[in-house]
GROMACS .gro file of N, CA, C and O in nm:
model
  548
    1MET      N    1   0.049  -0.119   0.027
    1MET     CA    2   0.004  -0.012  -0.009
    1MET      C    3   0.056   0.117  -0.009
    1MET      O    4   0.178   0.137   0.089
    2ASN      N    5   0.074   0.215  -0.092
    2ASN     CA    6   0.172   0.316  -0.126
    2ASN      C    7   0.114   0.426   0.012
    2ASN      O    8   0.006   0.428   0.046
    3ALA      N    9   0.184   0.544   0.033
    3ALA     CA   10   0.150   0.670   0.129
    3ALA      C   11   0.021   0.706   0.080
    3ALA      O   12  -0.081   0.737   0.200
    4VAL      N   13  -0.029   0.736  -0.056
    4VAL     CA   14  -0.137   0.813  -0.081
    4VAL      C   15  -0.251   0.746  -0.029
    4VAL      O   16  -0.347   0.780   0.016
    5SER      N   17  -0.291   0.624  -0.091
    5SER     CA   18  -0.383   0.540  -0.051
    5SER      C   19  -0.403   0.477   0.099
    5SER      O   20  -0.506   0.498   0.153
    6PHE      N   21  -0.280   0.491   0.152
    6PHE     CA   22  -0.276   0.470   0.313
    6PHE      C   23  -0.378   0.579   0.395
    6PHE      O   24  -0.453   0.588   0.472
    7TYR      N   25  -0.297   0.703   0.347
    7TYR     CA   26  -0.389   0.824   0.443
    7TYR      C   27  -0.529   0.846   0.401
    7TYR      O   28  -0.603   0.890   0.474
    8TYR      N   29  -0.548   0.821   0.255
    8TYR     CA   30  -0.705   0.828   0.202
    8TYR      C   31  -0.777   0.704   0.282
    8TYR      O   32  -0.926   0.717   0.284
    9GLN      N   33  -0.734   0.600   0.290
    9GLN     CA   34  -0.818   0.498   0.372
    9GLN      C   35  -0.820   0.462   0.550
    9GLN      O   36  -0.884   0.437   0.547
   10THR      N   37  -0.703   0.547   0.580
   10THR     CA   38  -0.699   0.571   0.719
   10THR      C   39  -0.791   0.676   0.788
   10THR      O   40  -0.764   0.802   0.750
   11PRO      N   41  -0.899   0.651   0.864
   11PRO     CA   42  -0.994   0.747   0.933
   11PRO      C   43  -0.862   0.814   1.036
   11PRO      O   44  -0.800   0.764   1.096
   12PRO      N   45  -0.915   0.954   1.023
   12PRO     CA   46  -0.831   1.042   1.109
   12PRO      C   47  -0.795   0.991   1.270
   12PRO      O   48  -0.706   1.000   1.315
   13THR      N   49  -0.897   0.929   1.331
   13THR     CA   50  -0.912   0.871   1.448
   13THR      C   51  -0.784   0.755   1.467
   13THR      O   52  -0.740   0.760   1.545
   14GLU      N   53  -0.770   0.670   1.357
   14GLU     CA   54  -0.657   0.569   1.330
   14GLU      C   55  -0.540   0.649   1.368
   14GLU      O   56  -0.454   0.609   1.405
   15LEU      N   57  -0.498   0.754   1.246
   15LEU     CA   58  -0.410   0.841   1.233
   15LEU      C   59  -0.345   0.886   1.347
   15LEU      O   60  -0.214   0.879   1.356
   16VAL      N   61  -0.451   0.906   1.451
   16VAL     CA   62  -0.392   1.011   1.595
   16VAL      C   63  -0.344   0.928   1.649
   16VAL      O   64  -0.225   0.947   1.742
   17THR      N   65  -0.344   0.756   1.647
   17THR     CA   66  -0.286   0.684   1.746
   17THR      C   67  -0.125   0.630   1.689
   17THR      O   68  -0.056   0.597   1.769
   18MET      N   69  -0.059   0.663   1.588
   18MET     CA   70   0.011   0.600   1.538
   18MET      C   71   0.155   0.742   1.608
   18MET      O   72   0.133   0.824   1.632
   19SER      N   73   0.270   0.697   1.682
   19SER     CA   74   0.323   0.763   1.704
   19SER      C   75   0.398   0.908   1.661
   19SER      O   76   0.371   0.971   1.685
   20HIS      N   77   0.416   0.918   1.514
   20HIS     CA   78   0.452   1.014   1.425
   20HIS      C   79   0.353   1.113   1.436
   20HIS      O   80   0.345   1.238   1.466
   21ASN      N   81   0.222   1.062   1.406
   21ASN     CA   82   0.116   1.123   1.416
   21ASN      C   83   0.047   1.183   1.517
   21ASN      O   84  -0.005   1.283   1.541
   22LYS      N   85   0.090   1.083   1.642
   22LYS     CA   86   0.067   1.150   1.802
   22LYS      C   87   0.073   1.310   1.827
   22LYS      O   88   0.003   1.349   1.845
   23GLU      N   89   0.214   1.318   1.759
   23GLU     CA   90   0.264   1.455   1.838
   23GLU      C   91   0.168   1.559   1.730
   23GLU      O   92   0.164   1.683   1.802
   24LEU      N   93   0.164   1.536   1.596
   24LEU     CA   94   0.064   1.642   1.535
   24LEU      C   95  -0.045   1.624   1.585
   24LEU      O   96  -0.076   1.773   1.571
   25ALA      N   97  -0.141   1.559   1.634
   25ALA     CA   98  -0.280   1.542   1.692
   25ALA      C   99  -0.224   1.609   1.797
   25ALA      O  100  -0.374   1.705   1.810
   26GLU      N  101  -0.159   1.586   1.867
   26GLU     CA  102  -0.107   1.686   2.007
   26GLU      C  103  -0.149   1.817   1.971
   26GLU      O  104  -0.199   1.945   2.017
   27TYR      N  105  -0.029   1.863   1.898
   27TYR     CA  106  -0.020   2.013   1.834
   27TYR      C  107  -0.173   2.056   1.770
   27TYR      O  108  -0.172   2.171   1.814
   28CYS      N  109  -0.244   1.981   1.705
   28CYS     CA  110  -0.329   2.073   1.654
   28CYS      C  111  -0.453   2.072   1.742
   28CYS      O  112  -0.536   2.162   1.724
   29ALA      N  113  -0.448   1.960   1.823
   29ALA     CA  114  -0.532   1.990   1.957
   29ALA      C  115  -0.517   2.100   2.050
   29ALA      O  116  -0.642   2.162   2.096
   30ASP      N  117  -0.392   2.082   2.043
   30ASP     CA  118  -0.380   2.230   2.158
   30ASP      C  119  -0.409   2.399   2.060
   30ASP      O  120  -0.409   2.468   2.118
   31VAL      N  121  -0.379   2.394   1.932
   31VAL     CA  122  -0.387   2.491   1.878
   31VAL      C  123  -0.569   2.497   1.872
   31VAL      O  124  -0.587   2.630   1.895
   32CYS      N  125  -0.630   2.403   1.836
   32CYS     CA  126  -0.788   2.407   1.878
   32CYS      C  127  -0.827   2.458   1.976
   32CYS      O  128  -0.909   2.548   1.989
   33ALA      N  129  -0.754   2.425   2.114
   33ALA     CA  130  -0.782   2.466   2.239
   33ALA      C  131  -0.775   2.601   2.285
   33ALA      O  132  -0.822   2.687   2.298
   34ALA      N  133  -0.659   2.656   2.216
   34ALA     CA  134  -0.618   2.802   2.224
   34ALA      C  135  -0.704   2.870   2.122
   34ALA      O  136  -0.741   3.002   2.143
   35VAL      N  137  -0.726   2.824   2.047
   35VAL     CA  138  -0.856   2.893   1.958
   35VAL      C  139  -0.969   2.949   2.015
   35VAL      O  140  -1.049   3.057   2.047
   36GLY      N  141  -1.017   2.827   2.058
   36GLY     CA  142  -1.138   2.818   2.139
   36GLY      C  143  -1.280   2.801   2.031
   36GLY      O  144  -1.247   2.876   1.957
   37GLY      N  145  -1.377   2.720   2.059
   37GLY     CA  146  -1.491   2.707   1.984
   37GLY      C  147  -1.489   2.632   1.851
   37GLY      O  148  -1.560   2.597   1.782
   38VAL      N  149  -1.343   2.574   1.849
   38VAL     CA  150  -1.317   2.458   1.739
   38VAL      C  151  -1.240   2.325   1.822
   38VAL      O  152  -1.188   2.356   1.883
   39THR      N  153  -1.270   2.236   1.778
   39THR     CA  154  -1.218   2.080   1.822
   39THR      C  155  -1.150   2.013   1.724
   39THR      O  156  -1.194   2.062   1.606
   40PHE      N  157  -1.040   1.926   1.769
   40PHE     CA  158  -1.008   1.850   1.672
   40PHE      C  159  -1.074   1.762   1.589
   40PHE      O  160  -1.091   1.737   1.465
   41ALA      N  161  -1.201   1.729   1.651
   41ALA     CA  162  -1.289   1.661   1.579
   41ALA      C  163  -1.384   1.710   1.475
   41ALA      O  164  -1.398   1.717   1.362
   42ASP      N  165  -1.376   1.862   1.493
   42ASP     CA  166  -1.433   1.975   1.412
   42ASP      C  167  -1.371   1.962   1.271
   42ASP      O  168  -1.423   1.975   1.173
   43ILE      N  169  -1.259   1.977   1.303
   43ILE     CA  170  -1.143   1.975   1.196
   43ILE      C  171  -1.116   1.893   1.073
   43ILE      O  172  -1.108   1.865   1.002
   44CYS      N  173  -1.123   1.756   1.167
   44CYS     CA  174  -1.107   1.677   1.096
   44CYS      C  175  -1.272   1.563   1.032
   44CYS      O  176  -1.244   1.522   0.958
   45GLY      N  177  -1.384   1.664   1.076
   45GLY     CA  178  -1.487   1.615   1.007
   45GLY      C  179  -1.557   1.704   0.885
   45GLY      O  180  -1.494   1.765   0.828
   46PRO      N  181  -1.667   1.665   0.865
   46PRO     CA  182  -1.718   1.758   0.723
   46PRO      C  183  -1.763   1.846   0.731
   46PRO      O  184  -1.820   1.906   0.620
   47ARG      N  185  -1.759   1.920   0.855
   47ARG     CA  186  -1.840   2.064   0.846
   47ARG      C  187  -1.760   2.184   0.765
   47ARG      O  188  -1.639   2.184   0.799
   48ARG      N  189  -1.816   2.289   0.713
   48ARG     CA  190  -1.774   2.375   0.616
   48ARG      C  191  -1.780   2.534   0.700
   48ARG      O  192  -1.778   2.630   0.601
   49LEU      N  193  -1.818   2.533   0.846
   49LEU     CA  194  -1.846   2.661   0.876
   49LEU      C  195  -1.702   2.742   0.876
   49LEU      O  196  -1.624   2.677   0.884
   50GLY      N  197  -1.711   2.867   0.875
   50GLY     CA  198  -1.606   2.963   0.812
   50GLY      C  199  -1.490   2.935   0.924
   50GLY      O  200  -1.394   2.909   0.871
   51HIS      N  201  -1.531   2.959   1.098
   51HIS     CA  202  -1.391   2.940   1.187
   51HIS      C  203  -1.346   2.818   1.166
   51HIS      O  204  -1.227   2.811   1.198
   52ILE      N  205  -1.446   2.731   1.093
   52ILE     CA  206  -1.374   2.556   1.121
   52ILE      C  207  -1.275   2.547   0.995
   52ILE      O  208  -1.180   2.499   0.978
   53THR      N  209  -1.366   2.579   0.848
   53THR     CA  210  -1.247   2.620   0.746
   53THR      C  211  -1.103   2.693   0.761
   53THR      O  212  -1.016   2.626   0.672
   54ASP      N  213  -1.126   2.798   0.842
   54ASP     CA  214  -0.994   2.865   0.871
   54ASP      C  215  -0.906   2.790   0.945
   54ASP      O  216  -0.758   2.792   0.900
   55ALA      N  217  -0.925   2.764   1.031
   55ALA     CA  218  -0.829   2.637   1.133
   55ALA      C  219  -0.793   2.544   1.077
   55ALA      O  220  -0.633   2.531   1.102
   56ARG      N  221  -0.874   2.485   0.985
   56ARG     CA  222  -0.828   2.380   0.911
   56ARG      C  223  -0.727   2.379   0.806
   56ARG      O  224  -0.637   2.353   0.743
   57ALA      N  225  -0.729   2.542   0.739
   57ALA     CA  226  -0.652   2.531   0.652
   57ALA      C  227  -0.523   2.608   0.706
   57ALA      O  228  -0.434   2.557   0.647
   58VAL      N  229  -0.509   2.684   0.833
   58VAL     CA  230  -0.410   2.724   0.843
   58VAL      C  231  -0.309   2.603   0.929
   58VAL      O  232  -0.217   2.560   0.875
   59LEU      N  233  -0.406   2.516   0.973
   59LEU     CA  234  -0.312   2.371   1.050
   59LEU      C  235  -0.275   2.296   0.921
   59LEU      O  236  -0.139   2.265   0.920
   60MET      N  237  -0.333   2.296   0.797
   60MET     CA  238  -0.268   2.241   0.679
   60MET      C  239  -0.130   2.302   0.635
   60MET      O  240  -0.047   2.213   0.588
   61CYS      N  241  -0.131   2.442   0.646
   61CYS     CA  242  -0.027   2.514   0.617
   61CYS      C  243   0.071   2.455   0.681
   61CYS      O  244   0.186   2.481   0.668
   62VAL      N  245   0.051   2.469   0.826
   62VAL     CA  246   0.176   2.467   0.903
   62VAL      C  247   0.204   2.298   0.941
   62VAL      O  248   0.348   2.297   0.906
   63LEU      N  249   0.140   2.218   0.887
   63LEU     CA  250   0.208   2.096   0.903
   63LEU      C  251   0.267   2.070   0.768
   63LEU      O  252   0.348   1.984   0.815
   64HIS      N  253   0.262   2.127   0.687
   64HIS     CA  254   0.300   2.119   0.552
   64HIS      C  255   0.432   2.215   0.554
   64HIS      O  256   0.543   2.141   0.533
   65HIS      N  257   0.483   2.331   0.589
   65HIS     CA  258   0.558   2.424   0.594
   65HIS      C  259   0.631   2.402   0.702
   65HIS      O  260   0.784   2.377   0.683
   66GLU      N  261   0.590   2.363   0.815
   66GLU     CA  262   0.689   2.349   0.986
   66GLU      C  263   0.685   2.204   0.977
   66GLU      O  264   0.807   2.188   1.046
   67PHE      N  265   0.635   2.115   0.982
   67PHE     CA  266   0.662   1.988   1.013
   67PHE      C  267   0.701   1.868   0.911
   67PHE      O  268   0.709   1.773   0.920
   68GLY      N  269   0.703   1.951   0.788
   68GLY     CA  270   0.795   1.869   0.652
   68GLY      C  271   0.666   1.781   0.612
   68GLY      O  272   0.716   1.699   0.543
   69LEU      N  273   0.550   1.772   0.616
   69LEU     CA  274   0.448   1.662   0.538
   69LEU      C  275   0.435   1.709   0.423
   69LEU      O  276   0.453   1.865   0.386
   70THR      N  277   0.426   1.636   0.311
   70THR     CA  278   0.347   1.685   0.215
   70THR      C  279   0.225   1.693   0.203
   70THR      O  280   0.151   1.712   0.277
   71TRP      N  281   0.198   1.771   0.101
   71TRP     CA  282   0.055   1.796   0.079
   71TRP      C  283  -0.045   1.706   0.078
   71TRP      O  284  -0.168   1.696   0.137
   72VAL      N  285   0.011   1.564   0.031
   72VAL     CA  286  -0.094   1.453   0.037
   72VAL      C  287  -0.150   1.403   0.209
   72VAL      O  288  -0.196   1.393   0.228
   73GLU      N  289   0.019   1.456   0.256
   73GLU     CA  290   0.010   1.388   0.422
   73GLU      C  291  -0.068   1.474   0.521
   73GLU      O  292  -0.161   1.427   0.562
   74SER      N  293  -0.064   1.626   0.491
   74SER     CA  294  -0.108   1.716   0.541
   74SER      C  295  -0.257   1.695   0.489
   74SER      O  296  -0.321   1.743   0.642
   75ALA      N  297  -0.305   1.728   0.393
   75ALA     CA  298  -0.441   1.689   0.393
   75ALA      C  299  -0.497   1.561   0.438
   75ALA      O  300  -0.591   1.589   0.499
   76GLY      N  301  -0.442   1.429   0.432
   76GLY     CA  302  -0.481   1.331   0.452
   76GLY      C  303  -0.521   1.298   0.615
   76GLY      O  304  -0.592   1.233   0.654
   77PHE      N  305  -0.400   1.393   0.693
   77PHE     CA  306  -0.418   1.385   0.817
   77PHE      C  307  -0.562   1.412   0.858
   77PHE      O  308  -0.634   1.404   0.985
   78PHE      N  309  -0.649   1.515   0.762
   78PHE     CA  310  -0.764   1.576   0.812
   78PHE      C  311  -0.857   1.494   0.710
   78PHE      O  312  -0.994   1.552   0.751
   79GLY      N  313  -0.838   1.412   0.660
   79GLY     CA  314  -0.943   1.309   0.590
   79GLY      C  315  -0.976   1.428   0.452
   79GLY      O  316  -1.065   1.383   0.402
   80ARG      N  317  -0.852   1.505   0.387
   80ARG     CA  318  -0.899   1.568   0.278
   80ARG      C  319  -0.802   1.544   0.160
   80ARG      O  320  -0.732   1.465   0.180
   81THR      N  321  -0.809   1.599   0.053
   81THR     CA  322  -0.744   1.527  -0.100
   81THR      C  323  -0.596   1.661  -0.096
   81THR      O  324  -0.650   1.768  -0.007
   82HIS      N  325  -0.516   1.640  -0.162
   82HIS     CA  326  -0.411   1.732  -0.164
   82HIS      C  327  -0.432   1.851  -0.222
   82HIS      O  328  -0.403   1.964  -0.215
   83ALA      N  329  -0.504   1.818  -0.323
   83ALA     CA  330  -0.573   2.001  -0.407
   83ALA      C  331  -0.663   2.030  -0.266
   83ALA      O  332  -0.626   2.203  -0.287
   84THR      N  333  -0.703   2.026  -0.183
   84THR     CA  334  -0.787   2.069  -0.051
   84THR      C  335  -0.675   2.156   0.003
   84THR      O  336  -0.689   2.291   0.057
   85ALA      N  337  -0.572   2.099   0.044
   85ALA     CA  338  -0.459   2.160   0.094
   85ALA      C  339  -0.374   2.248   0.027
   85ALA      O  340  -0.342   2.384   0.071
   86ILE      N  341  -0.360   2.243  -0.101
   86ILE     CA  342  -0.281   2.361  -0.215
   86ILE      C  343  -0.393   2.468  -0.207
   86ILE      O  344  -0.347   2.577  -0.172
   87ASN      N  345  -0.538   2.436  -0.222
   87ASN     CA  346  -0.605   2.573  -0.199
   87ASN      C  347  -0.618   2.623  -0.093
   87ASN      O  348  -0.629   2.744  -0.094
   88ALA      N  349  -0.614   2.593   0.002
   88ALA     CA  350  -0.612   2.617   0.190
   88ALA      C  351  -0.466   2.669   0.173
   88ALA      O  352  -0.497   2.813   0.241
   89ALA      N  353  -0.394   2.668   0.159
   89ALA     CA  354  -0.280   2.754   0.163
   89ALA      C  355  -0.256   2.898   0.033
   89ALA      O  356  -0.233   2.959   0.102
   90ARG      N  357  -0.324   2.857  -0.080
   90ARG     CA  358  -0.375   2.983  -0.148
   90ARG      C  359  -0.436   3.078  -0.046
   90ARG      O  360  -0.408   3.220  -0.064
   91LYS      N  361  -0.571   3.023  -0.013
   91LYS     CA  362  -0.607   3.130   0.064
   91LYS      C  363  -0.564   3.181   0.161
   91LYS      O  364  -0.562   3.294   0.233
   92VAL      N  365  -0.487   3.121   0.262
   92VAL     CA  366  -0.417   3.183   0.363
   92VAL      C  367  -0.330   3.281   0.309
   92VAL      O  368  -0.320   3.387   0.355
   93ARG      N  369  -0.234   3.276   0.226
   93ARG     CA  370  -0.150   3.366   0.166
   93ARG      C  371  -0.220   3.487   0.134
   93ARG      O  372  -0.165   3.581   0.137
   94SER      N  373  -0.365   3.435   0.062
   94SER     CA  374  -0.405   3.537  -0.028
   94SER      C  375  -0.481   3.637   0.104
   94SER      O  376  -0.459   3.779   0.089
   95LEU      N  377  -0.531   3.582   0.231
   95LEU     CA  378  -0.623   3.662   0.320
   95LEU      C  379  -0.502   3.745   0.400
   95LEU      O  380  -0.503   3.841   0.442
   96VAL      N  381  -0.376   3.695   0.409
   96VAL     CA  382  -0.285   3.729   0.512
   96VAL      C  383  -0.211   3.848   0.448
   96VAL      O  384  -0.148   3.919   0.506
   97GLY      N  385  -0.165   3.797   0.301
   97GLY     CA  386  -0.086   3.888   0.241
   97GLY      C  387  -0.120   4.011   0.193
   97GLY      O  388  -0.072   4.106   0.122
   98LEU      N  389  -0.259   4.056   0.211
   98LEU     CA  390  -0.309   4.187   0.178
   98LEU      C  391  -0.261   4.309   0.267
   98LEU      O  392  -0.204   4.262   0.362
   99ALA      N  393  -0.292   4.439   0.189
   99ALA     CA  394  -0.260   4.554   0.265
   99ALA      C  395  -0.299   4.559   0.440
   99ALA      O  396  -0.257   4.581   0.504
  100VAL      N  397  -0.434   4.505   0.420
  100VAL     CA  398  -0.495   4.489   0.507
  100VAL      C  399  -0.557   4.374   0.556
  100VAL      O  400  -0.640   4.315   0.485
  101PRO      N  401  -0.463   4.251   0.652
  101PRO     CA  402  -0.490   4.144   0.649
  101PRO      C  403  -0.611   4.100   0.721
  101PRO      O  404  -0.652   4.132   0.796
  102ASP      N  405  -0.666   3.995   0.673
  102ASP     CA  406  -0.800   3.925   0.722
  102ASP      C  407  -0.750   3.883   0.907
  102ASP      O  408  -0.648   3.822   0.896
  103TRP      N  409  -0.814   3.965   0.984
  103TRP     CA  410  -0.775   3.945   1.112
  103TRP      C  411  -0.826   3.787   1.187
  103TRP      O  412  -0.727   3.749   1.278
  104LYS      N  413  -0.881   3.723   1.136
  104LYS     CA  414  -0.908   3.590   1.163
  104LYS      C  415  -0.823   3.497   1.160
  104LYS      O  416  -0.741   3.434   1.257
  105VAL      N  417  -0.811   3.496   1.033
  105VAL     CA  418  -0.656   3.417   0.978
  105VAL      C  419  -0.542   3.422   1.030
  105VAL      O  420  -0.458   3.365   1.053
  106SER      N  421  -0.512   3.577   1.087
  106SER     CA  422  -0.378   3.638   1.078
  106SER      C  423  -0.381   3.577   1.246
  106SER      O  424  -0.278   3.551   1.286
  107ASN      N  425  -0.478   3.581   1.309
  107ASN     CA  426  -0.483   3.556   1.455
  107ASN      C  427  -0.473   3.396   1.461
  107ASN      O  428  -0.389   3.350   1.556
  108LEU      N  429  -0.520   3.286   1.371
  108LEU     CA  430  -0.493   3.147   1.373
  108LEU      C  431  -0.356   3.131   1.342
  108LEU      O  432  -0.283   3.071   1.448
  109LEU      N  433  -0.288   3.206   1.291
  109LEU     CA  434  -0.146   3.218   1.227
  109LEU      C  435  -0.059   3.214   1.356
  109LEU      O  436  -0.015   3.161   1.386
  110THR      N  437  -0.108   3.331   1.417
  110THR     CA  438  -0.032   3.375   1.555
  110THR      C  439  -0.045   3.279   1.656
  110THR      O  440   0.041   3.229   1.720
  111ILE      N  441  -0.147   3.240   1.687
  111ILE     CA  442  -0.190   3.123   1.781
  111ILE      C  443  -0.120   2.990   1.757
  111ILE      O  444  -0.080   2.929   1.855
  112ALA      N  445  -0.135   2.943   1.601
  112ALA     CA  446  -0.064   2.857   1.563
  112ALA      C  447   0.094   2.836   1.637
  112ALA      O  448   0.164   2.737   1.674
  113GLU      N  449   0.144   2.971   1.613
  113GLU     CA  450   0.283   3.000   1.600
  113GLU      C  451   0.349   3.008   1.742
  113GLU      O  452   0.411   2.954   1.794
  114ASN      N  453   0.237   3.068   1.839
  114ASN     CA  454   0.277   3.055   1.977
  114ASN      C  455   0.277   2.898   2.031
  114ASN      O  456   0.321   2.874   2.148
  115VAL      N  457   0.176   2.846   2.003
  115VAL     CA  458   0.186   2.697   2.016
  115VAL      C  459   0.276   2.619   2.006
  115VAL      O  460   0.311   2.513   2.098
  116TYR      N  461   0.353   2.653   1.873
  116TYR     CA  462   0.444   2.577   1.821
  116TYR      C  463   0.570   2.609   1.889
  116TYR      O  464   0.650   2.516   1.969
  117LYS      N  465   0.544   2.746   1.968
  117LYS     CA  466   0.682   2.798   2.026
  117LYS      C  467   0.692   2.729   2.147
  117LYS      O  468   0.808   2.702   2.210
  118THR      N  469   0.583   2.712   2.234
  118THR     CA  470   0.604   2.631   2.360
  118THR      C  471   0.589   2.505   2.303
  118THR      O  472   0.679   2.486   2.437
  119ARG      N  473   0.587   2.455   2.241
  119ARG     CA  474   0.587   2.312   2.206
  119ARG      C  475   0.742   2.275   2.159
  119ARG      O  476   0.800   2.166   2.227
  120THR      N  477   0.818   2.346   2.096
  120THR     CA  478   0.956   2.328   2.051
  120THR      C  479   1.055   2.418   2.058
  120THR      O  480   1.181   2.393   2.053
  121GLY      N  481   1.015   2.528   2.140
  121GLY     CA  482   1.086   2.631   2.194
  121GLY      C  483   1.171   2.723   2.078
  121GLY      O  484   1.247   2.801   2.092
  122ARG      N  485   1.108   2.694   1.946
  122ARG     CA  486   1.149   2.797   1.818
  122ARG      C  487   1.071   2.845   1.781
  122ARG      O  488   0.914   2.780   1.739
  123PRO      N  489   1.042   2.955   1.698
  123PRO     CA  490   0.943   3.020   1.640
  123PRO      C  491   0.935   2.942   1.490
  123PRO      O  492   1.021   2.842   1.447
  124PHE      N  493   0.853   2.962   1.423
  124PHE     CA  494   0.814   2.932   1.285
  124PHE      C  495   0.918   2.958   1.189
  124PHE      O  496   0.986   3.076   1.192
  125THR      N  497   1.013   2.871   1.086
  125THR     CA  498   1.089   2.907   1.014
  125THR      C  499   1.075   2.959   0.888
  125THR      O  500   1.085   3.020   0.837
  126THR      N  501   0.988   2.851   0.804
  126THR     CA  502   0.936   2.859   0.656
  126THR      C  503   0.816   2.965   0.664
  126THR      O  504   0.805   3.024   0.548
  127LEU      N  505   0.713   2.940   0.705
  127LEU     CA  506   0.581   3.009   0.730
  127LEU      C  507   0.609   3.186   0.737
  127LEU      O  508   0.518   3.240   0.670
  128ASN      N  509   0.687   3.237   0.822
  128ASN     CA  510   0.744   3.365   0.844
  128ASN      C  511   0.757   3.427   0.727
  128ASN      O  512   0.743   3.547   0.705
  129THR      N  513   0.820   3.358   0.631
  129THR     CA  514   0.846   3.408   0.509
  129THR      C  515   0.745   3.443   0.381
  129THR      O  516   0.756   3.543   0.274
  130TRP      N  517   0.633   3.406   0.422
  130TRP     CA  518   0.530   3.448   0.339
  130TRP      C  519   0.380   3.497   0.440
  130TRP      O  520   0.296   3.535   0.344
  131HIS      N  521   0.380   3.496   0.543
  131HIS     CA  522   0.249   3.509   0.604
  131HIS      C  523   0.234   3.685   0.656
  131HIS      O  524   0.191   3.721   0.737
  132THR      N  525   0.372   3.723   0.629
  132THR     CA  526   0.381   3.862   0.670
  132THR      C  527   0.295   3.957   0.559
  132THR      O  528   0.352   3.925   0.475
  133PRO      N  529   0.240   4.017   0.654
  133PRO     CA  530   0.136   4.127   0.581
  133PRO      C  531   0.243   4.256   0.485
  133PRO      O  532   0.340   4.255   0.547
  134LYS      N  533   0.175   4.258   0.372
  134LYS     CA  534   0.254   4.363   0.308
  134LYS      C  535   0.193   4.492   0.342
  134LYS      O  536   0.110   4.533   0.395
  135LYS      N  537   0.328   4.593   0.338
  135LYS     CA  538   0.311   4.708   0.365
  135LYS      C  539   0.238   4.776   0.276
  135LYS      O  540   0.233   4.770   0.147
  136SER      N  541   0.155   4.872   0.337
  136SER     CA  542   0.055   4.988   0.236
  136SER      C  543   0.126   5.085   0.195
  136SER      O  544   0.217   5.121   0.227
  137VAL      N  545   0.080   5.104   0.047
  137VAL     CA  546   0.189   5.219  -0.004
  137VAL      C  547   0.111   5.355   0.009
  137VAL      O  548  -0.004   5.363   0.005
   0.00000   0.00000   0.00000
């Protein structure tokens, strides 16, 4: 069984029990707890409410850029396809890269980075290169 079919056929609850993914699941659960109003089950579930999809998009980007997962793996972790993860990254980049960034997504990124700092002791490395808002002219 290759990695793609493994991630698509394994439910998120079983992925959490694996040792490598347990750290990622704990990180995602900590971010959800810090955000409030969103649970890890919500993010892995089928709901498309705005606050859930924003949190899911930010976490997909963080898993890809900071934890080194491929788009297939980061999307599969939440039961989605790689196209969903790529579109989520585009959404986050476009909303945060505006002259007046979207405050909800910016706050989610800040919370995700703060949780990452407390868990690892270091700030984001790759995400900082593109989630900084552009200066208005």
